[in-house]
mmCIF file of C-alpha atoms in Angstrom:
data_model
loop_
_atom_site.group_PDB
_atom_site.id
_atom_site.type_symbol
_atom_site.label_atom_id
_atom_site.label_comp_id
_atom_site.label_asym_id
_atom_site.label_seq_id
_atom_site.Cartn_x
_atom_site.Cartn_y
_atom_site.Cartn_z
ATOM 1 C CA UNK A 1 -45.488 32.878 80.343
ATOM 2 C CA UNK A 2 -43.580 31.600 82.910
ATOM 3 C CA UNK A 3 -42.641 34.111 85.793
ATOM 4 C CA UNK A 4 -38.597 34.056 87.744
ATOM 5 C CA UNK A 5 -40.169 32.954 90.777
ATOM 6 C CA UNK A 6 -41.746 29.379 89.069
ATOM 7 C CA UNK A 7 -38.563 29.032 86.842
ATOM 8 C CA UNK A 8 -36.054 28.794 90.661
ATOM 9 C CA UNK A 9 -38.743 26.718 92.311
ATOM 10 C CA UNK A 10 -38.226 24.314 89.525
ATOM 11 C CA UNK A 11 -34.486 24.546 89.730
ATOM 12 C CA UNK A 12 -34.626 24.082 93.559
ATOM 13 C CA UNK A 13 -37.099 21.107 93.219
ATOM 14 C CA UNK A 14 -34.508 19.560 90.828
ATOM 15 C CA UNK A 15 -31.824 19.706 93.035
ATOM 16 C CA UNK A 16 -33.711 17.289 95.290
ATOM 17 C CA UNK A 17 -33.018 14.855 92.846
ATOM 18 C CA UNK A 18 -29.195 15.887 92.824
ATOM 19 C CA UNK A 19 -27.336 12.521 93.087
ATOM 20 C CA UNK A 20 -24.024 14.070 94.991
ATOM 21 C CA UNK A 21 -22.983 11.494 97.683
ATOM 22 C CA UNK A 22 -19.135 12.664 97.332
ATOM 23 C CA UNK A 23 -19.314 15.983 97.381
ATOM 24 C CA UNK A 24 -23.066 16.733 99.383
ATOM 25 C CA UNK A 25 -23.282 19.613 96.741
ATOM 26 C CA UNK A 26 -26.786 19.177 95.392
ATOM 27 C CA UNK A 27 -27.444 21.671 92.394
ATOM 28 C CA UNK A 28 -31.037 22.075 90.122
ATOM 29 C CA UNK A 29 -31.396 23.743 86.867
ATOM 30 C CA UNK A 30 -34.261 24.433 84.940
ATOM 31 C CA UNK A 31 -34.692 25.906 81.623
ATOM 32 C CA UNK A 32 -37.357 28.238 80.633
ATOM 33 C CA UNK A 33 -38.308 27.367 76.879
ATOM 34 C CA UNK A 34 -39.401 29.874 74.460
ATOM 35 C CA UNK A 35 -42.946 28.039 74.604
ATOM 36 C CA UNK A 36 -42.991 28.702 78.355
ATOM 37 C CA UNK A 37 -42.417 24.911 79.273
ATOM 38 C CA UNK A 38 -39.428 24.283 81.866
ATOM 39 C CA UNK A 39 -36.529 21.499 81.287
ATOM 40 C CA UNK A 40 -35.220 20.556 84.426
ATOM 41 C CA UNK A 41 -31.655 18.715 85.609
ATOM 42 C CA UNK A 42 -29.521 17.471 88.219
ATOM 43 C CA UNK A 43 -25.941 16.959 89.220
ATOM 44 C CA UNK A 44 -25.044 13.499 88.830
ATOM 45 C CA UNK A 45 -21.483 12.559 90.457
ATOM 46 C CA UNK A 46 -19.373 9.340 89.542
ATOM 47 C CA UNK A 47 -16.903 7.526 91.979
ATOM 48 C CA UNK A 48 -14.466 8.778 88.736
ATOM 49 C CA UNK A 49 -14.645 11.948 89.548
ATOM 50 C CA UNK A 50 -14.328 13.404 85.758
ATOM 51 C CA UNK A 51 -17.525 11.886 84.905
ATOM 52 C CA UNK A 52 -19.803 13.506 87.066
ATOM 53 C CA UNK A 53 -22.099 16.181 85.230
ATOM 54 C CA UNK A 54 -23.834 19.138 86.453
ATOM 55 C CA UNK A 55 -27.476 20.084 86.832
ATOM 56 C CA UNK A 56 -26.893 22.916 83.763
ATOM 57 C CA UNK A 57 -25.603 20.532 81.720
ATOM 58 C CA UNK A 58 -27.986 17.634 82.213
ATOM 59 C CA UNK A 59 -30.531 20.057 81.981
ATOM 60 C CA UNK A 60 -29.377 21.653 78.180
ATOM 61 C CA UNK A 61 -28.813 17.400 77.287
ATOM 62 C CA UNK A 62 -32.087 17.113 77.946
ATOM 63 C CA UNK A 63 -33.373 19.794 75.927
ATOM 64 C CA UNK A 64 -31.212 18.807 73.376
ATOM 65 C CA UNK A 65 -32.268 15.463 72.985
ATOM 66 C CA UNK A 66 -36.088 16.287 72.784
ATOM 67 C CA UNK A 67 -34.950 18.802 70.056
ATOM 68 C CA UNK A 68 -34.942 22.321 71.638
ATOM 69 C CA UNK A 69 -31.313 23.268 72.317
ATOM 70 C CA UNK A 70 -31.956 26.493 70.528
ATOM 71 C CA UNK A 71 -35.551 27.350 71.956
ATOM 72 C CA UNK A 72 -33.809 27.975 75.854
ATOM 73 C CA UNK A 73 -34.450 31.546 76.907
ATOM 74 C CA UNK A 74 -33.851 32.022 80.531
ATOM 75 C CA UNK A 75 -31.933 29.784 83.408
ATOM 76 C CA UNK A 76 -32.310 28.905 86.864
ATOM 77 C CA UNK A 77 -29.568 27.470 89.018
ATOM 78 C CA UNK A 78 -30.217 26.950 92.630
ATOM 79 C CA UNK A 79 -27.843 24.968 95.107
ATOM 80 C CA UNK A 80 -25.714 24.111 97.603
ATOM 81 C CA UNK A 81 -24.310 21.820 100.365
ATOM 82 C CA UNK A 82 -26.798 18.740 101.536
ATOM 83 C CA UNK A 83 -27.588 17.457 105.424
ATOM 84 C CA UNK A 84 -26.567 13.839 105.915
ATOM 85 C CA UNK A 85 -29.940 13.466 105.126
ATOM 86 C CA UNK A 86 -29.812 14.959 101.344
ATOM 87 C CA UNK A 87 -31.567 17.805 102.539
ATOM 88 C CA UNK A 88 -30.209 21.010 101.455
ATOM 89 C CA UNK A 89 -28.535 23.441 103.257
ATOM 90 C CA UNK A 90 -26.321 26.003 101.439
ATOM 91 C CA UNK A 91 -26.666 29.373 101.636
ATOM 92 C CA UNK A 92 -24.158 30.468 99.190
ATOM 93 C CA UNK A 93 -25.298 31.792 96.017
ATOM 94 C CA UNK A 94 -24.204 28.897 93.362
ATOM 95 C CA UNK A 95 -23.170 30.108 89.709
ATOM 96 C CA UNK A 96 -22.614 27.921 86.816
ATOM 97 C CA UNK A 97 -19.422 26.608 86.613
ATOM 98 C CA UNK A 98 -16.876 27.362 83.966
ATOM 99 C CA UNK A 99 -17.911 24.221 81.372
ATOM 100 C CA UNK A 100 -21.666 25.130 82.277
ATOM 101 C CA UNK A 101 -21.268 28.890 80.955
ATOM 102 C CA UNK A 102 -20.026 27.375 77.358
ATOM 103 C CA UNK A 103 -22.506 24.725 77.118
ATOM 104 C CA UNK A 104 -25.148 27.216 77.680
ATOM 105 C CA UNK A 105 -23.485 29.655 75.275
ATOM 106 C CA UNK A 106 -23.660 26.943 73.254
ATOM 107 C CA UNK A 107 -27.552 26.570 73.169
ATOM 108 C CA UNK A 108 -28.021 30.115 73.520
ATOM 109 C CA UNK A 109 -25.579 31.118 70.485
ATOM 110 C CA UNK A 110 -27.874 28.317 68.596
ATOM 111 C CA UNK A 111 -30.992 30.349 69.302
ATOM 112 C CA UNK A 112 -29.356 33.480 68.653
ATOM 113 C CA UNK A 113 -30.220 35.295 71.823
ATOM 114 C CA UNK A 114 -28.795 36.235 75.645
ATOM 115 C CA UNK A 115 -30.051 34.177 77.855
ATOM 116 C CA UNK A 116 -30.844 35.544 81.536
ATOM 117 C CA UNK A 117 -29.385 33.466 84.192
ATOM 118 C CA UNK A 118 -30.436 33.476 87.688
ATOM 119 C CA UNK A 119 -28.436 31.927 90.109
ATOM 120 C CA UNK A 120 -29.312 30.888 94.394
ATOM 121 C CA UNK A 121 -28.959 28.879 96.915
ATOM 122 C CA UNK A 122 -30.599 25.907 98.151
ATOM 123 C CA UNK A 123 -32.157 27.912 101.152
ATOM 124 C CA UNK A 124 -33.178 30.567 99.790
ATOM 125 C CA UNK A 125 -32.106 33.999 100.024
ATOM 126 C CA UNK A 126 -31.225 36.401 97.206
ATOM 127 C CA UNK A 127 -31.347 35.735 93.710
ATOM 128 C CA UNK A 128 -28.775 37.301 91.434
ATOM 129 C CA UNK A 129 -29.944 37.523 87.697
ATOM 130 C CA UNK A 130 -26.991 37.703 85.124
ATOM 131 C CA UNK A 131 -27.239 37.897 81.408
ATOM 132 C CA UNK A 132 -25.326 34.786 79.815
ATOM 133 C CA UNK A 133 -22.473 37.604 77.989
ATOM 134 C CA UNK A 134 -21.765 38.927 81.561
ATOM 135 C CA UNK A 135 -20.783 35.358 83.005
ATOM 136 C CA UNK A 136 -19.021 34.530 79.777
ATOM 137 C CA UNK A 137 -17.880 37.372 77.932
ATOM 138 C CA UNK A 138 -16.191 36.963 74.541
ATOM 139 C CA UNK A 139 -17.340 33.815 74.344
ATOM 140 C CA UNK A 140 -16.246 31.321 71.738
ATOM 141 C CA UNK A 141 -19.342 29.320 69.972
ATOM 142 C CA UNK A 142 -20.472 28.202 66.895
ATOM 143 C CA UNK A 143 -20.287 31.247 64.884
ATOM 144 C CA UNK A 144 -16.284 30.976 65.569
ATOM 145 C CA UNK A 145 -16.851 27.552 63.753
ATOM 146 C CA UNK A 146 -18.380 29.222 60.902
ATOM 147 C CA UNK A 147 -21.818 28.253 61.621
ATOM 148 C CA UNK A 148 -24.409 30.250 61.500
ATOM 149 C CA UNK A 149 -27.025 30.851 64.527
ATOM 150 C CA UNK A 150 -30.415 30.909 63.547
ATOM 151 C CA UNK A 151 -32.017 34.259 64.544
ATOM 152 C CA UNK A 152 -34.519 34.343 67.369
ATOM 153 C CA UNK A 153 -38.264 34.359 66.813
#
């Protein structure tokens, strides 16, 4: 199985590939699936604004789209500001954004379990590890749709 430490290298090798020339806030993500394999995404800005996506999201899309929304167990996010280089820099702990938290609720809802987030920076420094409820508590998914979550294996 895949250990934490392999999971936020992932995330932070991701966010290497962050394309953020507005904002210089490079963000990885990478998602540990339940057969140990790791799904990995990037921010991606736009010059409109509104259609820029973030690493957690292009990261879930991804899974998605090969067929494994529901098989996502655990979450890394790592980021923070880049050098004019695209190098990052930020020390700040990064957390999934508001839209991130329900479109991994989303996937984890799907697969019926909690998933553990753990959230850095781009240089390092402490890791905080969250469970998905305590980011987004009372969250509303598809059961409030009347669709039923299949259990996890």
């Amino acid at each position: 199985m895949t250990d934490r430490a392999t999971l936020i290298a992932a995330a932070r090798a991701a966010a290497l590939h962050a394309h953020a020339p507005y904002s210089r806030f490079a963000v990885g993500a990478a998602l540990l699936m339940r057969d140990g394999s790791i799904v990995t995404g990037a921010n991606v800005e736009n010059a409109s604004y509104g259609l820029s996506l973030c690493a957690e999201t292009v990261a879930v899309a991804s899974a998605s789209a090969a067929g494994f929304l529901a098989e996502i167990v655990e979450v890394a996010v790592i980021g923070g500001l880049m050098d004019t280089h695209g190098v990052p820099i930020g020390t700040t702990t990064v957390n999934p954004c508001g839209r991130c938290r329900q479109v991994l609720n989303e996937a984890a809802q799907m697969g019926g379990r909690d998933l553990i987030v753990h959230c850095g920076a781009a240089e390092g420094g402490a890791v905080i590890t969250y469970r998905l409820s305590e980011l987004l508590p009372d969250a509303f998914g598809p059961a409030d749709l009347g669709i039923t979550p299949r259990p996890a294996a």
